[in-house]
Amino acid sequence: MKHDNDAAIQEHTQRALNRSVTDLPPATQQRLHEARQRALSPSRKAWHWQPMVAMACSLCAVALLWWQIPSVSTPEDPTLFTHHNEEAIDAFTYLTTLDETEQEIVADLEFALWLSLQSDAELDDDVSKRG
Amino acid sequence: MQDIERFLQSIEGRALRMAQLATRNEADALDLVQDAMIKLVNRYAANAPEEWRGLFLKILENGILDWHRKESLKRRLFFWRHEQDDENETTSEHSYAHQMAGPAEELWRDQLGERLLAVIEHLPVKQQQCYLLRSWEGLSVSETAEVMGINQNSVKTHFFRAMEKLREHYAELAQEHATTRQEVNT
C-alpha cells in the first residue's frame, strides 16, 4: 500500500544520502583510497598463500616424523610371528580332518609323551635328592 | 586504471555510508568496506563485471550482519558499558532539534533529509539495510532478498516497517515545520 508521503520521504533520504557521499571528509576519502589500494595490491594476494604453504610444510614434517619413529606394537621379527601362526593353523586344520580312531591314536601318543616327560622329571628329582 | 579498481571507486563511498549507518562508527565501517573489497578482488575478480555490484553488496551485507551479531553479543556480555553509550546517543538526537530553528525552506529540506537519515540510522539493521538497498541502491525485491540472504516476503516486511517509521517521523517533522513557519510569519 503506497502512502502520499512515500515519494517525498524517499526523495529526501536519497538526496541526503547522496550529499553525505559527495561531502565525505578528505581524511575519510583518503582512507577509502588506501583501503582500495590495499585490496588491489598483488602482495596481499601472495600473502594469502603463505598460511597454505606453512600448513603443507608442517604436514610434511609430521609425515617424516611418523616414518622415523618405530611403532611399539610391531614385533621385532614379523616373519617369525607369522610363521608360528601359520604352523598352529595348519595343525588345527589337520586335526579336524582325522577320523575317531586316528584322533584316539593322537590322544594316546600325547598321553605317552606327557607320561615320559613326567617320569623324566621324577627321575631328575630323585637324583637331586640323593645327591 | 583496471576495471575492478574503477568499479570499487564508484561504489566505495556509498558502501561506506551504508556501513556507517549500520555501525555508527567510521573505523568499523571502513574495515567492513575494506574487507568487502579484498574479498571481491581475491574471489570474484575473474567474474563478469556486471556481477560485481551484486557480489560486492552481498559481501558487504554479510559483513554488516556479522558485525551486528558480534556487537549484540558484546552488548549482552558488557551491558554496563553500553548503558552510558545509549545516554550519549539520546543527547545527540536532542541536539538535532536545535538545528531545526533555521527558517529558510532549503535549509529545512536539508535538515529534514538529515533527520530522516538519523531515523534510518536508528532502525533495526535488517529494516535499515532493506530500505537502503531498495530505495537508495534501487534493487528489486528479489535482488534485495538475494543480497541479504533472506526470502522475498521478509524483504517486503522489513521495507514496510522501515517505511512506517519514516512516515511517522516525517509527519511529525512536517508538523513541526508548519508550526515554526507559522511562528515566523506572525
mmCIF file of C-alpha atoms in Angstrom:
data_model
loop_
_atom_site.group_PDB
_atom_site.id
_atom_site.type_symbol
_atom_site.label_atom_id
_atom_site.label_comp_id
_atom_site.label_asym_id
_atom_site.label_seq_id
_atom_site.Cartn_x
_atom_site.Cartn_y
_atom_site.Cartn_z
ATOM 1 C CA MET A 1 0.000 0.000 0.000
ATOM 2 C CA LYS A 2 1.551 3.323 -1.125
ATOM 3 C CA HIS A 3 1.148 6.415 1.027
ATOM 4 C CA ASP A 4 1.097 10.026 -0.140
ATOM 5 C CA ASN A 5 4.365 10.921 1.556
ATOM 6 C CA ASP A 6 6.358 7.857 0.428
ATOM 7 C CA ALA A 7 7.794 9.509 -2.675
ATOM 8 C CA ALA A 8 8.763 12.631 -0.710
ATOM 9 C CA ILE A 9 10.370 10.553 2.050
ATOM 10 C CA GLN A 10 12.401 8.559 -0.461
ATOM 11 C CA GLU A 11 13.425 11.681 -2.335
ATOM 12 C CA HIS A 12 14.587 13.427 0.855
ATOM 13 C CA THR A 13 16.534 10.432 2.109
ATOM 14 C CA GLN A 14 18.153 9.798 -1.280
ATOM 15 C CA ARG A 15 19.220 13.410 -1.540
ATOM 16 C CA ALA A 16 20.647 13.392 1.954
ATOM 17 C CA LEU A 17 22.467 10.112 1.347
ATOM 18 C CA ASN A 18 23.944 11.270 -1.962
ATOM 19 C CA ARG A 19 25.056 14.535 -0.385
ATOM 20 C CA SER A 20 26.673 12.674 2.508
ATOM 21 C CA VAL A 21 28.715 10.661 -0.015
ATOM 22 C CA THR A 22 29.868 13.685 -2.027
ATOM 23 C CA ASP A 23 30.636 15.576 1.195
ATOM 24 C CA LEU A 24 32.816 12.855 2.692
ATOM 25 C CA PRO A 25 35.727 14.486 4.569
ATOM 26 C CA PRO A 26 39.081 14.363 2.722
ATOM 27 C CA ALA A 27 40.583 12.207 5.500
ATOM 28 C CA THR A 28 37.839 9.590 5.027
ATOM 29 C CA GLN A 29 38.265 9.730 1.252
ATOM 30 C CA GLN A 30 41.991 9.159 1.723
ATOM 31 C CA ARG A 31 41.317 6.146 3.958
ATOM 32 C CA LEU A 32 38.953 4.722 1.357
ATOM 33 C CA HIS A 33 41.619 5.198 -1.310
ATOM 34 C CA GLU A 34 44.161 3.384 0.875
ATOM 35 C CA ALA A 35 41.691 0.542 1.547
ATOM 36 C CA ARG A 36 41.106 0.164 -2.202
ATOM 37 C CA GLN A 37 44.848 0.117 -2.927
ATOM 38 C CA ARG A 38 45.373 -2.472 -0.194
ATOM 39 C CA ALA A 39 42.652 -4.677 -1.685
ATOM 40 C CA LEU A 40 44.182 -4.398 -5.150
ATOM 41 C CA SER A 41 47.850 -4.777 -4.172
ATOM 42 C CA PRO A 42 49.394 -8.014 -5.545
ATOM 43 C CA SER A 43 51.436 -8.531 -2.344
ATOM 44 C CA ARG A 44 48.145 -9.097 -0.483
ATOM 45 C CA LYS A 45 47.195 -11.869 -2.873
ATOM 46 C CA ALA A 46 50.611 -13.521 -2.456
ATOM 47 C CA TRP A 47 50.286 -13.253 1.307
ATOM 48 C CA HIS A 48 47.102 -15.280 1.039
ATOM 49 C CA TRP A 49 49.158 -18.332 0.002
ATOM 50 C CA GLN A 50 51.544 -18.151 2.955
ATOM 51 C CA PRO A 51 49.325 -19.958 5.504
ATOM 52 C CA MET A 52 48.673 -22.722 2.976
ATOM 53 C CA VAL A 53 52.398 -23.185 2.290
ATOM 54 C CA ALA A 54 53.102 -23.220 6.044
ATOM 55 C CA MET A 55 50.372 -25.830 6.547
ATOM 56 C CA ALA A 56 51.811 -28.036 3.765
ATOM 57 C CA CYS A 57 55.336 -27.793 5.270
ATOM 58 C CA SER A 58 54.133 -28.751 8.739
ATOM 59 C CA LEU A 59 52.183 -31.702 7.310
ATOM 60 C CA CYS A 60 55.367 -32.904 5.540
ATOM 61 C CA ALA A 61 57.333 -32.591 8.799
ATOM 62 C CA VAL A 62 54.706 -34.606 10.700
ATOM 63 C CA ALA A 63 54.726 -37.290 7.983
ATOM 64 C CA LEU A 64 58.534 -37.547 8.158
ATOM 65 C CA LEU A 65 58.469 -37.884 11.945
ATOM 66 C CA TRP A 66 55.785 -40.552 11.676
ATOM 67 C CA TRP A 67 58.003 -42.670 9.433
ATOM 68 C CA GLN A 68 61.111 -42.128 11.566
ATOM 69 C CA ILE A 69 59.666 -43.225 14.937
ATOM 70 C CA PRO A 70 59.361 -47.056 15.150
ATOM 71 C CA SER A 71 55.982 -48.373 16.261
ATOM 72 C CA VAL A 72 55.884 -50.004 19.753
ATOM 73 C CA SER A 73 53.285 -52.602 18.942
ATOM 74 C CA THR A 74 55.149 -54.096 15.917
ATOM 75 C CA PRO A 75 57.032 -57.353 16.791
ATOM 76 C CA GLU A 76 60.812 -57.395 16.280
ATOM 77 C CA ASP A 77 60.691 -60.228 13.747
ATOM 78 C CA PRO A 78 57.379 -60.101 11.936
ATOM 79 C CA THR A 79 58.227 -63.123 9.765
ATOM 80 C CA LEU A 80 58.676 -65.358 12.881
ATOM 81 C CA PHE A 81 55.364 -64.219 14.276
ATOM 82 C CA THR A 82 53.620 -65.061 11.015
ATOM 83 C CA HIS A 83 55.427 -68.416 10.785
ATOM 84 C CA HIS A 84 54.213 -69.562 14.252
ATOM 85 C CA ASN A 85 50.692 -68.549 13.438
ATOM 86 C CA GLU A 86 50.731 -70.457 10.183
ATOM 87 C CA GLU A 87 52.007 -73.636 11.909
ATOM 88 C CA ALA A 88 49.259 -73.524 14.543
ATOM 89 C CA ILE A 89 46.578 -73.016 11.908
ATOM 90 C CA ASP A 90 47.966 -75.911 9.816
ATOM 91 C CA ALA A 91 47.955 -78.281 12.825
ATOM 92 C CA PHE A 92 44.423 -77.296 13.741
ATOM 93 C CA THR A 93 43.225 -77.835 10.149
ATOM 94 C CA TYR A 94 44.948 -81.220 10.025
ATOM 95 C CA LEU A 95 43.365 -82.414 13.320
ATOM 96 C CA THR A 96 39.868 -81.617 12.081
ATOM 97 C CA THR A 97 40.345 -83.962 9.105
ATOM 98 C CA LEU A 98 41.163 -87.033 11.308
ATOM 99 C CA ASP A 99 38.549 -89.735 11.987
ATOM 100 C CA GLU A 100 37.765 -91.058 15.516
ATOM 101 C CA THR A 101 40.367 -93.856 15.509
ATOM 102 C CA GLU A 102 43.119 -91.514 14.324
ATOM 103 C CA GLN A 103 42.098 -88.958 16.950
ATOM 104 C CA GLU A 104 42.345 -91.704 19.659
ATOM 105 C CA ILE A 105 45.831 -92.598 18.411
ATOM 106 C CA VAL A 106 46.901 -88.932 18.532
ATOM 107 C CA ALA A 107 45.439 -88.663 22.083
ATOM 108 C CA ASP A 108 47.339 -91.856 23.149
ATOM 109 C CA LEU A 109 50.548 -90.501 21.653
ATOM 110 C CA GLU A 110 50.085 -87.203 23.502
ATOM 111 C CA PHE A 111 49.470 -89.148 26.757
ATOM 112 C CA ALA A 112 52.583 -91.266 26.176
ATOM 113 C CA LEU A 113 54.610 -88.106 25.550
ATOM 114 C CA TRP A 114 53.251 -86.494 28.751
ATOM 115 C CA LEU A 115 53.957 -89.691 30.764
ATOM 116 C CA SER A 116 57.547 -89.880 29.551
ATOM 117 C CA LEU A 117 58.035 -86.208 30.436
ATOM 118 C CA GLN A 118 56.598 -86.876 33.899
ATOM 119 C CA SER A 119 58.842 -89.876 34.545
ATOM 120 C CA ASP A 120 61.882 -87.910 33.340
ATOM 121 C CA ALA A 121 61.006 -85.134 35.789
ATOM 122 C CA GLU A 122 60.569 -87.658 38.703
ATOM 123 C CA LEU A 123 63.927 -89.238 37.863
ATOM 124 C CA ASP A 124 65.604 -85.831 37.924
ATOM 125 C CA ASP A 125 64.016 -85.135 41.356
ATOM 126 C CA ASP A 126 65.272 -88.453 42.809
ATOM 127 C CA VAL A 127 68.800 -87.812 41.546
ATOM 128 C CA SER A 128 68.855 -84.335 43.033
ATOM 129 C CA LYS A 129 67.526 -85.608 46.423
ATOM 130 C CA ARG A 130 70.145 -88.348 46.617
ATOM 131 C CA GLY A 131 72.912 -86.062 45.513
ATOM 132 C CA MET B 1 43.100 2.069 -14.304
ATOM 133 C CA GLN B 2 41.787 -1.504 -14.049
ATOM 134 C CA ASP B 3 38.052 -2.177 -14.461
ATOM 135 C CA ILE B 4 37.754 -3.565 -10.953
ATOM 136 C CA GLU B 5 39.508 -0.540 -9.474
ATOM 137 C CA ARG B 6 37.094 1.756 -11.319
ATOM 138 C CA PHE B 7 34.188 -0.286 -10.004
ATOM 139 C CA LEU B 8 35.456 -0.134 -6.407
ATOM 140 C CA GLN B 9 35.982 3.597 -6.700
ATOM 141 C CA SER B 10 32.422 4.044 -7.932
ATOM 142 C CA ILE B 11 30.850 2.125 -5.078
ATOM 143 C CA GLU B 12 33.149 2.751 -2.087
ATOM 144 C CA GLY B 13 31.521 5.988 -0.888
ATOM 145 C CA ARG B 14 28.008 4.554 -0.927
ATOM 146 C CA ALA B 15 29.237 1.339 0.685
ATOM 147 C CA LEU B 16 30.905 3.344 3.431
ATOM 148 C CA ARG B 17 27.699 5.290 4.140
ATOM 149 C CA MET B 18 25.681 2.064 4.315
ATOM 150 C CA ALA B 19 28.182 0.553 6.722
ATOM 151 C CA GLN B 20 28.383 3.809 8.732
ATOM 152 C CA LEU B 21 24.615 3.932 9.176
ATOM 153 C CA ALA B 22 24.643 0.312 10.326
ATOM 154 C CA THR B 23 27.614 0.546 12.685
ATOM 155 C CA ARG B 24 27.508 4.257 13.650
ATOM 156 C CA ASN B 25 31.273 4.012 13.724
ATOM 157 C CA GLU B 26 33.556 5.191 10.936
ATOM 158 C CA ALA B 27 36.513 2.942 11.736
ATOM 159 C CA ASP B 28 34.356 -0.200 11.816
ATOM 160 C CA ALA B 29 32.579 0.909 8.639
ATOM 161 C CA LEU B 30 35.924 1.386 6.879
ATOM 162 C CA ASP B 31 37.052 -2.083 8.000
ATOM 163 C CA LEU B 32 33.854 -3.618 6.624
ATOM 164 C CA VAL B 33 34.253 -1.858 3.281
ATOM 165 C CA GLN B 34 37.920 -2.842 3.049
ATOM 166 C CA ASP B 35 37.100 -6.495 3.837
ATOM 167 C CA ALA B 36 34.400 -6.485 1.166
ATOM 168 C CA MET B 37 36.869 -5.011 -1.357
ATOM 169 C CA ILE B 38 39.532 -7.605 -0.518
ATOM 170 C CA LYS B 39 37.073 -10.497 -0.781
ATOM 171 C CA LEU B 40 35.711 -9.263 -4.087
ATOM 172 C CA VAL B 41 39.193 -8.842 -5.576
ATOM 173 C CA ASN B 42 40.505 -12.172 -4.279
ATOM 174 C CA ARG B 43 37.487 -14.316 -5.074
ATOM 175 C CA TYR B 44 35.464 -12.722 -7.830
ATOM 176 C CA ALA B 45 37.802 -10.524 -9.890
ATOM 177 C CA ALA B 46 37.564 -13.081 -12.702
ATOM 178 C CA ASN B 47 33.735 -12.909 -12.769
ATOM 179 C CA ALA B 48 31.897 -10.766 -15.307
ATOM 180 C CA PRO B 49 31.991 -7.047 -14.329
ATOM 181 C CA GLU B 50 28.177 -6.846 -14.322
ATOM 182 C CA GLU B 51 28.140 -9.384 -11.467
ATOM 183 C CA TRP B 52 30.499 -7.340 -9.266
ATOM 184 C CA ARG B 53 27.890 -4.966 -7.839
ATOM 185 C CA GLY B 54 25.601 -7.732 -6.585
ATOM 186 C CA LEU B 55 28.526 -9.740 -5.226
ATOM 187 C CA PHE B 56 30.089 -6.727 -3.529
ATOM 188 C CA LEU B 57 26.795 -5.734 -1.877
ATOM 189 C CA LYS B 58 26.246 -9.322 -0.745
ATOM 190 C CA ILE B 59 29.714 -9.493 0.846
ATOM 191 C CA LEU B 60 29.176 -6.112 2.489
ATOM 192 C CA GLU B 61 25.728 -7.105 3.820
ATOM 193 C CA ASN B 62 27.153 -10.342 5.256
ATOM 194 C CA GLY B 63 29.874 -8.300 6.943
ATOM 195 C CA ILE B 64 27.358 -5.815 8.368
ATOM 196 C CA LEU B 65 25.059 -8.547 9.703
ATOM 197 C CA ASP B 66 28.035 -10.416 11.215
ATOM 198 C CA TRP B 67 29.240 -7.195 12.826
ATOM 199 C CA HIS B 68 25.787 -6.696 14.342
ATOM 200 C CA ARG B 69 25.660 -10.246 15.699
ATOM 201 C CA LYS B 70 29.042 -9.762 17.382
ATOM 202 C CA GLU B 71 28.039 -6.331 18.681
ATOM 203 C CA SER B 72 24.787 -7.599 20.203
ATOM 204 C CA LEU B 73 26.725 -10.401 21.891
ATOM 205 C CA LYS B 74 29.212 -7.833 23.234
ATOM 206 C CA ARG B 75 26.308 -5.678 24.407
ATOM 207 C CA ARG B 76 24.870 -8.601 26.337
ATOM 208 C CA LEU B 77 28.232 -9.517 27.862
ATOM 209 C CA PHE B 78 29.318 -5.962 28.742
ATOM 210 C CA PHE B 79 25.901 -4.350 29.303
ATOM 211 C CA TRP B 80 27.202 -1.826 31.875
ATOM 212 C CA ARG B 81 29.451 -0.157 29.264
ATOM 213 C CA HIS B 82 26.643 0.340 26.741
ATOM 214 C CA GLU B 83 24.168 1.974 29.100
ATOM 215 C CA GLN B 84 26.423 5.026 29.020
ATOM 216 C CA ASP B 85 26.637 4.977 25.189
ATOM 217 C CA ASP B 86 22.833 4.923 24.930
ATOM 218 C CA GLU B 87 22.593 8.004 27.160
ATOM 219 C CA ASN B 88 25.053 9.845 24.906
ATOM 220 C CA GLU B 89 23.057 8.870 21.809
ATOM 221 C CA THR B 90 19.859 10.334 23.225
ATOM 222 C CA THR B 91 21.675 13.588 23.897
ATOM 223 C CA SER B 92 22.908 13.788 20.305
ATOM 224 C CA GLU B 93 19.365 13.171 18.994
ATOM 225 C CA HIS B 94 18.070 16.002 21.146
ATOM 226 C CA SER B 95 20.746 18.335 19.823
ATOM 227 C CA TYR B 96 19.323 17.767 16.321
ATOM 228 C CA ALA B 97 16.130 19.582 17.321
ATOM 229 C CA HIS B 98 18.074 22.798 17.893
ATOM 230 C CA GLN B 99 19.355 22.773 14.313
ATOM 231 C CA MET B 100 15.719 22.950 13.110
ATOM 232 C CA ALA B 101 15.421 26.590 14.009
ATOM 233 C CA GLY B 102 16.561 27.799 10.526
ATOM 234 C CA PRO B 103 13.580 29.409 8.733
ATOM 235 C CA ALA B 104 14.811 29.067 5.113
ATOM 236 C CA GLU B 105 12.982 26.404 3.106
ATOM 237 C CA GLU B 106 16.122 24.964 1.519
ATOM 238 C CA LEU B 107 17.781 24.673 4.877
ATOM 239 C CA TRP B 108 14.690 22.948 6.185
ATOM 240 C CA ARG B 109 14.781 20.453 3.320
ATOM 241 C CA ASP B 110 18.412 19.671 4.085
ATOM 242 C CA GLN B 111 17.662 19.298 7.744
ATOM 243 C CA LEU B 112 14.650 17.135 7.004
ATOM 244 C CA GLY B 113 16.864 14.830 4.968
ATOM 245 C CA GLU B 114 19.444 14.742 7.765
ATOM 246 C CA ARG B 115 16.791 13.982 10.350
ATOM 247 C CA LEU B 116 15.343 11.208 8.220
ATOM 248 C CA LEU B 117 18.872 9.801 7.967
ATOM 249 C CA ALA B 118 19.043 9.873 11.753
ATOM 250 C CA VAL B 119 15.813 7.828 11.802
ATOM 251 C CA ILE B 120 17.310 5.364 9.306
ATOM 252 C CA GLU B 121 20.429 5.159 11.473
ATOM 253 C CA HIS B 122 18.310 4.036 14.430
ATOM 254 C CA LEU B 123 16.260 1.442 12.545
ATOM 255 C CA PRO B 124 16.881 -2.271 13.256
ATOM 256 C CA VAL B 125 19.722 -3.343 10.968
ATOM 257 C CA LYS B 126 17.655 -5.548 8.627
ATOM 258 C CA GLN B 127 14.981 -2.885 8.136
ATOM 259 C CA GLN B 128 17.702 -0.305 7.588
ATOM 260 C CA GLN B 129 19.670 -2.324 5.039
ATOM 261 C CA CYS B 130 16.476 -3.359 3.262
ATOM 262 C CA TYR B 131 15.457 0.269 2.956
ATOM 263 C CA LEU B 132 18.896 1.353 1.702
ATOM 264 C CA LEU B 133 19.166 -1.448 -0.840
ATOM 265 C CA ARG B 134 15.645 -0.967 -2.154
ATOM 266 C CA SER B 135 15.360 2.804 -2.001
ATOM 267 C CA TRP B 136 18.938 4.024 -2.466
ATOM 268 C CA GLU B 137 20.637 1.267 -4.433
ATOM 269 C CA GLY B 138 17.443 0.696 -6.428
ATOM 270 C CA LEU B 139 17.475 -3.097 -6.096
ATOM 271 C CA SER B 140 14.308 -5.089 -6.738
ATOM 272 C CA VAL B 141 12.681 -7.230 -4.034
ATOM 273 C CA SER B 142 14.264 -10.396 -5.437
ATOM 274 C CA GLU B 143 17.708 -8.762 -5.768
ATOM 275 C CA THR B 144 17.497 -7.461 -2.190
ATOM 276 C CA ALA B 145 16.491 -10.930 -0.982
ATOM 277 C CA GLU B 146 19.477 -12.432 -2.820
ATOM 278 C CA VAL B 147 21.928 -9.852 -1.447
ATOM 279 C CA MET B 148 20.655 -10.135 2.132
ATOM 280 C CA GLY B 149 20.220 -13.916 2.055
ATOM 281 C CA ILE B 150 16.574 -13.759 3.178
ATOM 282 C CA ASN B 151 13.294 -14.552 1.411
ATOM 283 C CA GLN B 152 11.278 -12.024 -0.589
ATOM 284 C CA ASN B 153 8.434 -11.853 1.950
ATOM 285 C CA SER B 154 10.920 -10.875 4.672
ATOM 286 C CA VAL B 155 12.273 -8.140 2.396
ATOM 287 C CA LYS B 156 8.738 -6.774 1.909
ATOM 288 C CA THR B 157 8.068 -6.894 5.666
ATOM 289 C CA HIS B 158 11.345 -5.175 6.617
ATOM 290 C CA PHE B 159 10.862 -2.499 3.974
ATOM 291 C CA PHE B 160 7.253 -1.895 5.031
ATOM 292 C CA ARG B 161 8.254 -1.497 8.700
ATOM 293 C CA ALA B 162 11.079 0.872 7.795
ATOM 294 C CA MET B 163 8.686 2.964 5.695
ATOM 295 C CA GLU B 164 6.149 3.016 8.531
ATOM 296 C CA LYS B 165 8.701 4.501 10.932
ATOM 297 C CA LEU B 166 9.876 7.031 8.366
ATOM 298 C CA ARG B 167 6.271 8.080 7.636
ATOM 299 C CA GLU B 168 5.642 8.538 11.344
ATOM 300 C CA HIS B 169 8.703 10.770 11.753
ATOM 301 C CA TYR B 170 8.062 12.606 8.507
ATOM 302 C CA ALA B 171 4.573 13.545 9.688
ATOM 303 C CA GLU B 172 6.000 14.822 12.999
ATOM 304 C CA LEU B 173 8.714 16.821 11.218
ATOM 305 C CA ALA B 174 6.255 18.309 8.747
ATOM 306 C CA GLN B 175 4.002 19.340 11.612
ATOM 307 C CA GLU B 176 6.974 20.855 13.451
ATOM 308 C CA HIS B 177 7.970 22.769 10.304
ATOM 309 C CA ALA B 178 4.445 24.085 9.789
ATOM 310 C CA THR B 179 4.361 25.380 13.368
ATOM 311 C CA THR B 180 7.780 27.050 13.003
ATOM 312 C CA ARG B 181 6.713 28.753 9.734
ATOM 313 C CA GLN B 182 3.520 29.990 11.350
ATOM 314 C CA GLU B 183 5.526 31.473 14.242
ATOM 315 C CA VAL B 184 7.910 33.220 11.827
ATOM 316 C CA ASN B 185 5.001 34.710 9.821
ATOM 317 C CA THR B 186 3.228 36.065 12.928
#
